[in-house]
Coordinates of C-alpha atoms in Angstrom, one line a residue:
Chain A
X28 CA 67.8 -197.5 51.5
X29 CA 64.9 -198.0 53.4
X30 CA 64.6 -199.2 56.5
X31 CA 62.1 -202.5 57.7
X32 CA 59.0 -202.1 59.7
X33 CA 58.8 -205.1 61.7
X34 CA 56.5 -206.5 64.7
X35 CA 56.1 -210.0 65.9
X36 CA 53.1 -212.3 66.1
X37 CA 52.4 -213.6 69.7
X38 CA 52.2 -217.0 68.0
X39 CA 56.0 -216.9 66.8
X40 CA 57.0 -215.7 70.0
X41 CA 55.6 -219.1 71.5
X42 CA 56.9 -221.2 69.0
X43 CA 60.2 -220.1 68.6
X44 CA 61.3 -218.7 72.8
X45 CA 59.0 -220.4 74.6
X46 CA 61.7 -222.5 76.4
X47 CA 64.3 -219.3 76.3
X48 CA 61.2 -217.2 78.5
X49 CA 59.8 -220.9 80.0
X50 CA 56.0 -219.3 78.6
X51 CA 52.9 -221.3 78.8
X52 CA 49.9 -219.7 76.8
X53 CA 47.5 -219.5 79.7
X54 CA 44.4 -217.9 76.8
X55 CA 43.2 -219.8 74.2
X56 CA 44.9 -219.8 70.7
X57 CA 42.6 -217.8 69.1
X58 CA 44.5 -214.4 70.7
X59 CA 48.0 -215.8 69.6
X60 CA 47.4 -213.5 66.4
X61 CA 48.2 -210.2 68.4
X62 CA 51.7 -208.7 67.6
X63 CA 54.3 -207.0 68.9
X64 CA 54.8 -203.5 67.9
X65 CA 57.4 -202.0 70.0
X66 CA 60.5 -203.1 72.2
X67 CA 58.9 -201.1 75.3
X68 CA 57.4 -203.3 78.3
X69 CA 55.4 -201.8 81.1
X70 CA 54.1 -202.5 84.5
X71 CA 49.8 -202.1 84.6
X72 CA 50.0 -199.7 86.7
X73 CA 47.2 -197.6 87.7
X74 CA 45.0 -199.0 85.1
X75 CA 44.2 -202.0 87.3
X76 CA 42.7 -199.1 89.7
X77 CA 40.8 -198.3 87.1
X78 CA 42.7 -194.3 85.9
X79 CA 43.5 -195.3 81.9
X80 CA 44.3 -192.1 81.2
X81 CA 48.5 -192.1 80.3
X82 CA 47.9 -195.7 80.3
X83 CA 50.6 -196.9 77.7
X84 CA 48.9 -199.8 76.1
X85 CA 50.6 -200.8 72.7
X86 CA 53.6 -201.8 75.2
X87 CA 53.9 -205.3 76.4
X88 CA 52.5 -205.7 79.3
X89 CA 53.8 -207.5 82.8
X90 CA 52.2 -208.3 85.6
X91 CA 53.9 -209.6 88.7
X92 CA 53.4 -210.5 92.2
X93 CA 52.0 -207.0 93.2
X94 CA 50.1 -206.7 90.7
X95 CA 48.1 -210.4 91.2
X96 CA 48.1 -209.4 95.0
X97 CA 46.2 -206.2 94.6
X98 CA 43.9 -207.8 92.1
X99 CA 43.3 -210.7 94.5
X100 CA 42.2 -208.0 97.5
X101 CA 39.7 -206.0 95.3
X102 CA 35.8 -207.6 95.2
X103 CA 35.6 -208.9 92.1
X104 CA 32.5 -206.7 90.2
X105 CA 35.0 -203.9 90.8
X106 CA 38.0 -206.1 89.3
X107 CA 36.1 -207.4 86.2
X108 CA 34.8 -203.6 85.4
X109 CA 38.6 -202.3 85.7
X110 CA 40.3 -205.1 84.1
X111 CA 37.7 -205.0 81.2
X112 CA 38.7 -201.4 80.8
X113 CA 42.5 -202.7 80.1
X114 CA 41.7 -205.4 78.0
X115 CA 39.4 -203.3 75.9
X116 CA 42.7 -201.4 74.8
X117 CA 44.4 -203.2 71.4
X118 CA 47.7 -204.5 74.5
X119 CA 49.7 -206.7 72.4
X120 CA 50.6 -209.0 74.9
X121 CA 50.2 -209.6 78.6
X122 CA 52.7 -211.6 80.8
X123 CA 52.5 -212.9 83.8
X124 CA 55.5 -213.9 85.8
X125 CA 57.0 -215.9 88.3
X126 CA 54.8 -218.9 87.1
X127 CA 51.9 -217.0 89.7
X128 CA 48.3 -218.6 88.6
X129 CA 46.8 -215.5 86.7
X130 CA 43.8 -214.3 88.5
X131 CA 40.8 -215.9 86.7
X132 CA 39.0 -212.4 86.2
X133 CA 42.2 -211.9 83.9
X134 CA 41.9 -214.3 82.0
X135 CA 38.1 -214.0 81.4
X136 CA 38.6 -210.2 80.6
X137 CA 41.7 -210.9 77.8
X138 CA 40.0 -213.8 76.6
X139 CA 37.2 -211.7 75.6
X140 CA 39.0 -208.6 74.0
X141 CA 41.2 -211.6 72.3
X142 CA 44.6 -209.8 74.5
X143 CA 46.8 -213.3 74.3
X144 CA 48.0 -213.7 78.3
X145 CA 51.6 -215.5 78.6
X146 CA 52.5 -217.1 81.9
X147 CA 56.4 -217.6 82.4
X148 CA 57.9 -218.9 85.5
X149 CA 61.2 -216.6 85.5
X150 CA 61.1 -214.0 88.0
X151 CA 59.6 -210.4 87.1
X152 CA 63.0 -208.8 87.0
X153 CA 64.8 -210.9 85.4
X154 CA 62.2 -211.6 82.7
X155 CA 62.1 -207.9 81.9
X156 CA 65.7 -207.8 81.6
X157 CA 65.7 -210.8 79.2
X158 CA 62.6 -209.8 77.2
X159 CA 63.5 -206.3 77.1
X160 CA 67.3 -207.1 75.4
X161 CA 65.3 -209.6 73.0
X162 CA 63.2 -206.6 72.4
X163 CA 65.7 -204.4 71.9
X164 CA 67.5 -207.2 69.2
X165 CA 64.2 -207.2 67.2
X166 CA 63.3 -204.1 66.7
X167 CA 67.0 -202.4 66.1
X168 CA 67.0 -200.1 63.4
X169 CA 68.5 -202.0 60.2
X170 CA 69.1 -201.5 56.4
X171 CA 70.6 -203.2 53.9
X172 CA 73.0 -201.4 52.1
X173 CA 75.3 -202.0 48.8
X174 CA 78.8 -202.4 50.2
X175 CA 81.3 -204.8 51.3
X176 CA 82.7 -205.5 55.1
X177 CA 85.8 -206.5 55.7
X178 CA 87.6 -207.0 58.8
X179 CA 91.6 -205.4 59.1
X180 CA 93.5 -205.8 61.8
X181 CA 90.3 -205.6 64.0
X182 CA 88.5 -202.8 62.5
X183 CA 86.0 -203.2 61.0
X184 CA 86.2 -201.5 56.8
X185 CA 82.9 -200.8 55.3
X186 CA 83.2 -200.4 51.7
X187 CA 81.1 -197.9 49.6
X188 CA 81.2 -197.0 46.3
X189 CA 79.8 -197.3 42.6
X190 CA 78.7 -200.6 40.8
X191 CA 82.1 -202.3 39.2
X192 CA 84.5 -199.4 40.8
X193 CA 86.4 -202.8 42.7
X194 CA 84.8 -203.5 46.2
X195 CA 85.1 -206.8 46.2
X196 CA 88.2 -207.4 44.6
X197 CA 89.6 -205.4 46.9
X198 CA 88.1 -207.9 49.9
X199 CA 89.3 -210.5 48.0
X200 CA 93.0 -208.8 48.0
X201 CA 92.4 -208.3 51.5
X202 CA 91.2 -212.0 52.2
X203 CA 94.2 -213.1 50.7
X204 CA 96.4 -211.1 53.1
X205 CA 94.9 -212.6 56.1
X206 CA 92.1 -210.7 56.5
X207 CA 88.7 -211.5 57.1
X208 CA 85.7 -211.2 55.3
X209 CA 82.3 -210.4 56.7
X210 CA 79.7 -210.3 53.5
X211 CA 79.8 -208.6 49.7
X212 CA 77.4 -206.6 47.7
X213 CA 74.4 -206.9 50.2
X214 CA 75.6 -205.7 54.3
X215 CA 72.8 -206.2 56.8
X216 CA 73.7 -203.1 59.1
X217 CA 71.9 -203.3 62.8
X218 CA 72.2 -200.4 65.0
X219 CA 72.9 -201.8 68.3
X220 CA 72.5 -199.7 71.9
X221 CA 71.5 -196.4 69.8
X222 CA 75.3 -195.9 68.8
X223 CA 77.3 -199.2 67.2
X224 CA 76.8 -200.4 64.1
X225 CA 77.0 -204.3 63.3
X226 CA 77.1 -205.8 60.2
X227 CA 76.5 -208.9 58.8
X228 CA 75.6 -211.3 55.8
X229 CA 71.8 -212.5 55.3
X230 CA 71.4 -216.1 55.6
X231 CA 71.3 -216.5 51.9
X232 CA 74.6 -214.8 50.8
X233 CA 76.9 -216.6 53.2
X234 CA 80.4 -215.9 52.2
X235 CA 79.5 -215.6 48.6
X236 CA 81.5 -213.0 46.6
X237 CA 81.0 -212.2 43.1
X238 CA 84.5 -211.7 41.0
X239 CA 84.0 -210.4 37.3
X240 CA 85.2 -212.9 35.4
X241 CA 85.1 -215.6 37.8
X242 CA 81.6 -215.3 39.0
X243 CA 80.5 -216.2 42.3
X244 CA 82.9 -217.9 45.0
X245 CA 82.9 -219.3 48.2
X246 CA 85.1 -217.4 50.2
X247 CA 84.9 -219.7 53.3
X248 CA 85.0 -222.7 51.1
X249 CA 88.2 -221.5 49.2
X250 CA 90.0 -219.6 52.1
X251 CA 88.3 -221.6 55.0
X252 CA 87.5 -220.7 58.3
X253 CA 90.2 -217.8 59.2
X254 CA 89.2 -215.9 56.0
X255 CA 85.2 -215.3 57.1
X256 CA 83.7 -214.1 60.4
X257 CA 79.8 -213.7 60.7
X258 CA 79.4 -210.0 62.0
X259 CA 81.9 -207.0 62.8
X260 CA 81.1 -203.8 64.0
X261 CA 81.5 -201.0 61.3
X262 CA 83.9 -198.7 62.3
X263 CA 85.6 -196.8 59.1
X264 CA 83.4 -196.3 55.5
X265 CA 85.8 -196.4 52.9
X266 CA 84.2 -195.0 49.8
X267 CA 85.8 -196.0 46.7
X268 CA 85.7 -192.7 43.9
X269 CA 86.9 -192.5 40.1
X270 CA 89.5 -191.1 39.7
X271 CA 88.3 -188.3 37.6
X272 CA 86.1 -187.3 40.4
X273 CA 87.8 -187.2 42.8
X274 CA 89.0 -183.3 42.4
X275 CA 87.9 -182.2 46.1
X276 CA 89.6 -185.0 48.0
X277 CA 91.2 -184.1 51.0
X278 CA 94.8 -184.2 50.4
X279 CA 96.1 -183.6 53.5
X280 CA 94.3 -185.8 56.1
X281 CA 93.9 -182.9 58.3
X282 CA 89.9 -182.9 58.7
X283 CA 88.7 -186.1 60.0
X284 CA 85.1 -186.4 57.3
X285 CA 82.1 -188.5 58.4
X286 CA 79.3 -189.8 57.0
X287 CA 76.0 -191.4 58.6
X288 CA 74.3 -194.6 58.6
X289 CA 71.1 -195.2 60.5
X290 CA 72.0 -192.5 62.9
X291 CA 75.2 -192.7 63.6
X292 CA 78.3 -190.8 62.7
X293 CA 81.0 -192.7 61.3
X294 CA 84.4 -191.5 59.9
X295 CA 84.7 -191.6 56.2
X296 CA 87.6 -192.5 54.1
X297 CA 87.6 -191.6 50.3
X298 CA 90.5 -193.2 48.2
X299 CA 90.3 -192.6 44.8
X300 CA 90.5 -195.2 42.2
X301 CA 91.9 -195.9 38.6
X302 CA 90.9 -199.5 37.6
X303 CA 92.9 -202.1 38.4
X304 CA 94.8 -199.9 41.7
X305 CA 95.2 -201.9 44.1
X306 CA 93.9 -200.7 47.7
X307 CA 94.7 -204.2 49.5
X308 CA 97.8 -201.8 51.3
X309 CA 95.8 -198.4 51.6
X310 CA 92.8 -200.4 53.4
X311 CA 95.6 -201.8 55.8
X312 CA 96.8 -198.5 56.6
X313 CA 93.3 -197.0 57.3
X314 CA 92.8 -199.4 59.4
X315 CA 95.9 -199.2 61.4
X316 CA 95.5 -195.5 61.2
X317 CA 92.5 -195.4 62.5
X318 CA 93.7 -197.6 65.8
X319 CA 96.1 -195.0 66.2
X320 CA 93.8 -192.3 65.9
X321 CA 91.9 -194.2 68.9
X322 CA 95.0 -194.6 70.6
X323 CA 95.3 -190.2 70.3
X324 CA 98.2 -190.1 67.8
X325 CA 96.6 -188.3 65.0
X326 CA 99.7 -188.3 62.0
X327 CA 98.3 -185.7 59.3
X328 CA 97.9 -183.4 62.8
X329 CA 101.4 -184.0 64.4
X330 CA 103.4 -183.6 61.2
X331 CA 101.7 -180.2 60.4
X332 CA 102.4 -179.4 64.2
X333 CA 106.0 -180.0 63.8
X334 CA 106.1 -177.7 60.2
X335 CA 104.3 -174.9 62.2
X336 CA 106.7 -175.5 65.1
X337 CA 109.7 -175.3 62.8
X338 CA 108.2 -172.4 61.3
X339 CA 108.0 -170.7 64.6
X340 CA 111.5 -171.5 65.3
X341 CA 112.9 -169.4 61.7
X342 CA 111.0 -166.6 62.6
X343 CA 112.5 -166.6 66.1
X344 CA 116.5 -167.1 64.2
X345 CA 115.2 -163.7 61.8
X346 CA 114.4 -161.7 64.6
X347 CA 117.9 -162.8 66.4
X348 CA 120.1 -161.8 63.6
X349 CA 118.1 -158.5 62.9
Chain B
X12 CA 60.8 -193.1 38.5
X13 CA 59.4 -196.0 40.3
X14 CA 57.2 -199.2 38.6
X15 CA 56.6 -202.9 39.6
X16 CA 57.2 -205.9 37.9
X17 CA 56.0 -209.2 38.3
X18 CA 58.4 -212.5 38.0
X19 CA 56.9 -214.6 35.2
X20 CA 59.1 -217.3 34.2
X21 CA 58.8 -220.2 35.8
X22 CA 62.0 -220.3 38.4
X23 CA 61.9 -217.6 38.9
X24 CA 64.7 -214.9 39.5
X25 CA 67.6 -217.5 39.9
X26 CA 71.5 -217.1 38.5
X27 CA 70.8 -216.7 34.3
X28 CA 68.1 -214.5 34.4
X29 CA 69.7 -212.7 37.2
X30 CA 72.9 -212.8 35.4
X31 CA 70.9 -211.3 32.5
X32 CA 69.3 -208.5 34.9
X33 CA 72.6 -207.4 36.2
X34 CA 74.0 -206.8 32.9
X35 CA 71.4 -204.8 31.6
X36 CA 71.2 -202.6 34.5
X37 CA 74.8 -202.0 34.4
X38 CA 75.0 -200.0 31.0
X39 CA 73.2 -197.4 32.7
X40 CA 74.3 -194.5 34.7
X41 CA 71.6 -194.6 37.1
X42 CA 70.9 -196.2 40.4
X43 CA 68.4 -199.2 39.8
X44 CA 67.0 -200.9 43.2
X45 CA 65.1 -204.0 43.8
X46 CA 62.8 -204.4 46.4
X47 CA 60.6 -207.5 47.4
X48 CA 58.9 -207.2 50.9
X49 CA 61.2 -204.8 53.1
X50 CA 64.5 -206.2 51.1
X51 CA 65.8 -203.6 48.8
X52 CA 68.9 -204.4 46.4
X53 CA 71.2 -202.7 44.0
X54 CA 70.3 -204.3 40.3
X55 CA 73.7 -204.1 39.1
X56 CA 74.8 -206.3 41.6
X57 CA 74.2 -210.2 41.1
X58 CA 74.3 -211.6 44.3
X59 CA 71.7 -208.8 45.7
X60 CA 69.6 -209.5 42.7
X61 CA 69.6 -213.5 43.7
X62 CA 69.3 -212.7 47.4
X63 CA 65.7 -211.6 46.6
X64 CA 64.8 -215.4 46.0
X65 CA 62.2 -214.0 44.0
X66 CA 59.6 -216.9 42.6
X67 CA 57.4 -216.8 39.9
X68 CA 54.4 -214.7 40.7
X69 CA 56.1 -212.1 42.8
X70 CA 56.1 -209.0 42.6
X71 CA 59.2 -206.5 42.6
X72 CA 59.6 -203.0 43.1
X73 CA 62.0 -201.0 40.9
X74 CA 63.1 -197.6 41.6
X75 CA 65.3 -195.6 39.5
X76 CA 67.1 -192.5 39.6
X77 CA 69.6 -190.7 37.0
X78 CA 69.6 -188.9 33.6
X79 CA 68.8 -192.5 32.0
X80 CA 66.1 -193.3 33.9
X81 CA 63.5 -193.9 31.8
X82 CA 65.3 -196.0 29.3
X83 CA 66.3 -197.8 32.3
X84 CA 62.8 -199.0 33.6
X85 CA 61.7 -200.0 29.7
X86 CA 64.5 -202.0 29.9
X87 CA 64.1 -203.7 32.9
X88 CA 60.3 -204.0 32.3
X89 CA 61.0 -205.3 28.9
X90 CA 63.4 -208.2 30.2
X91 CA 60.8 -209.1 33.0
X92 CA 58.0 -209.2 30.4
X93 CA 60.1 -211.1 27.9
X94 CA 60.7 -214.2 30.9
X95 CA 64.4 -213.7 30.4
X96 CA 63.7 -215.8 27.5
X97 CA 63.1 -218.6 29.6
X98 CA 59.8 -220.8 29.3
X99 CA 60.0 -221.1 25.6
X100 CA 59.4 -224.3 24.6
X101 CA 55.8 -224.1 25.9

């Protein structure tokens, strides 16, 4: 499925963080219609000395003590002619930090290229850190895939598989057991720092499940507050198959199989299905299988280790009694 | 096979109709998606369907894939165009 494009409005940014960044719009409202197109932030740099050549300007921008010190020592035709050259560029946002009065040449110069310029009063460090994390959070890749997440034991069991093939009974099943479910049908998957995968419920779907037969339920209405949780990370894909399919199934367990979601390599676990099989038992053992595989003990591998080490030990008895 | 629809009855794409979607889309063999803005759904499944919140007037994006694709779309075209048989009275 495809992923989102997203950006956000300078506007919304005020409106919604403004006490989370403590941000005071110091240009007039007219600019607040510039968005944000990337989760990079940058330092000026040399473009305040007037060099814009490698000058990254679709990145937020932040300027700090330095930065308003330098301006404040150049003479100020040579400050209006560089700082027009930076505004001229489509900068989605400028900040200024530490709550420092923004050099009035700055102002004038965004102002007139319509570049929004945001004062906050948290230090320059740790506003980066802050705004670069809520960067980061906004512009993670996401999808929304057809599955069910569930978590067992701790692991987190993403469920794959056909329309009507039994994904959510076999949450519910699970739910019953004292397991926890995360969302049905529609999983919201975030990738989080390039290599975890998080998965939740959109705000509409809740702990809604559809049951054929029953229709929709309230899982956390029914089974109450130990049955739900609001995100897990994905760590195993269980793909449900027919039966009749399901030919080329590894039988031994000996190769791990993966699969990928948004970049990342997950392991893959394929159980075949006749209608009506119940998995509730099989999805407790991948997951406790899979901790164990975590923990180095890998079963399918240390059984046929001990077969070929038994084998070893006959051949050694035939050569004896030759 | 990709086409758009529009939603035409007046509540738009709530449980019946939705309900009525879902079990059209699921005689068919292939995979029929939903998309409104960047939100894409599998149309065999109800609550992704209703998770659309999709009103009168908007406008869907159906994709389809399979050896009964094109059946698929009339059908789902069809069903759109026909209001889900809602509005009737008017």
């Amino acid at each position: 499925m495809q992923q989102e494009e997203k950006s956000i409005q300078v506007a919304t940014l005020l409106s919604d963080c403004a006490d989370r960044f403590k941000l005071r719009l110091l240009t007039s409202e007219s600019t607040l219609g510039s968005r944000i197109i990337n989760a990079e932030i940058s330092r000026p740099g040399l473009i305040l000395a007037g060099f814009s050549k490698r000058f990254a300007w679709d990145r937020t921008q932040v300027i700090g003590e330095t930065e308003v010190v330098y301006m404040e020592s150049l003479d100020s035709a040579t400050l209006e002619r560089y700082l027009d050259k930076m505004c001229a560029f489509e900068i989605p946002c400028i900040f200024v930090s530490k709550g420092l009065d923004a050099p009035q040449a700055l102002l004038d110069a965004a102002e007139r290229h319509g570049r929004p310029v945001l004062g906050t009063r948290l230090g320059t460090q740790d506003f980066t850190r802050r705004f670069s994390a809520f960067l980061e959070t906004n512009f993670a890749p996401r999808q929304y895939l057809h599955g069910s997440l569930a978590d067992v034991y701790g692991v987190g069991l993403l469920y794959i598989g056909p329309s009507g093939i039994g994904k959510s009974e076999c949450v519910l099943d699970l739910v019953e057991r004292g397991h926890r479910l995360v969302c049905d049908d529609v999983v919201h998957i975030t990738r989080e720092n390039n290599e975890t995968l998080v998965g939740m419920a959109n705000e509409g779907l809740g702990h809604h499940m559809e049951i054929r037969g029953l229709g929709i339920i309230d899982v956390f209405r029914l089974f109450g507050i130990r049955a739900v949780r609001k995100r897990k990370r994905i760590e195993v894909v269980v793909e449900l198959v027919n039966w009749e399919d399901s030919g080329d199934i590894d039988r031994t367990g000996l190769d791990d199989r993966t699969t990928e979601i948004l970049g990342v390599t997950l392991p893959l676990v394929q159980v075949p299905l006749v209608p009506g099989k119940n998995i509730t038992v099989i999805s407790e053992v991948i997951a406790t299988n899979h901790l164990l595989k975590l923990k180095g003990h890998h079963s399918a591998r240390e059984f046929n280790r001990s077969l070929l080490e038994q084998m070893k030990q006959v051949d050694y008895i035939d050569e004896v009694s030759e | 096979m990709r086409t758009e629809v529009v939603i035409l009855n007046k509540l738009g794409l709530h449980a019946r109709p939705a309900a009525l979607l879902v079990q059209a889309t699921s005689k068919f063999k292939s995979e029929i998606y939903l998309k409104k803005n960047d939100m894409e759904v599998n149309a065999k499944s109800i609550l992704g369907v209703m998770m659309l919140a999709a009103e009168c007037g908007a406008t869907l994006a159906v994709s389809v894939a399979g050896e009964d694709a094109e059946d698929a779309v009339k059908t789902v075209v069809e069903l759109f165009e026909s209001k889900f048989g809602e509005d009737q009275e008017e």
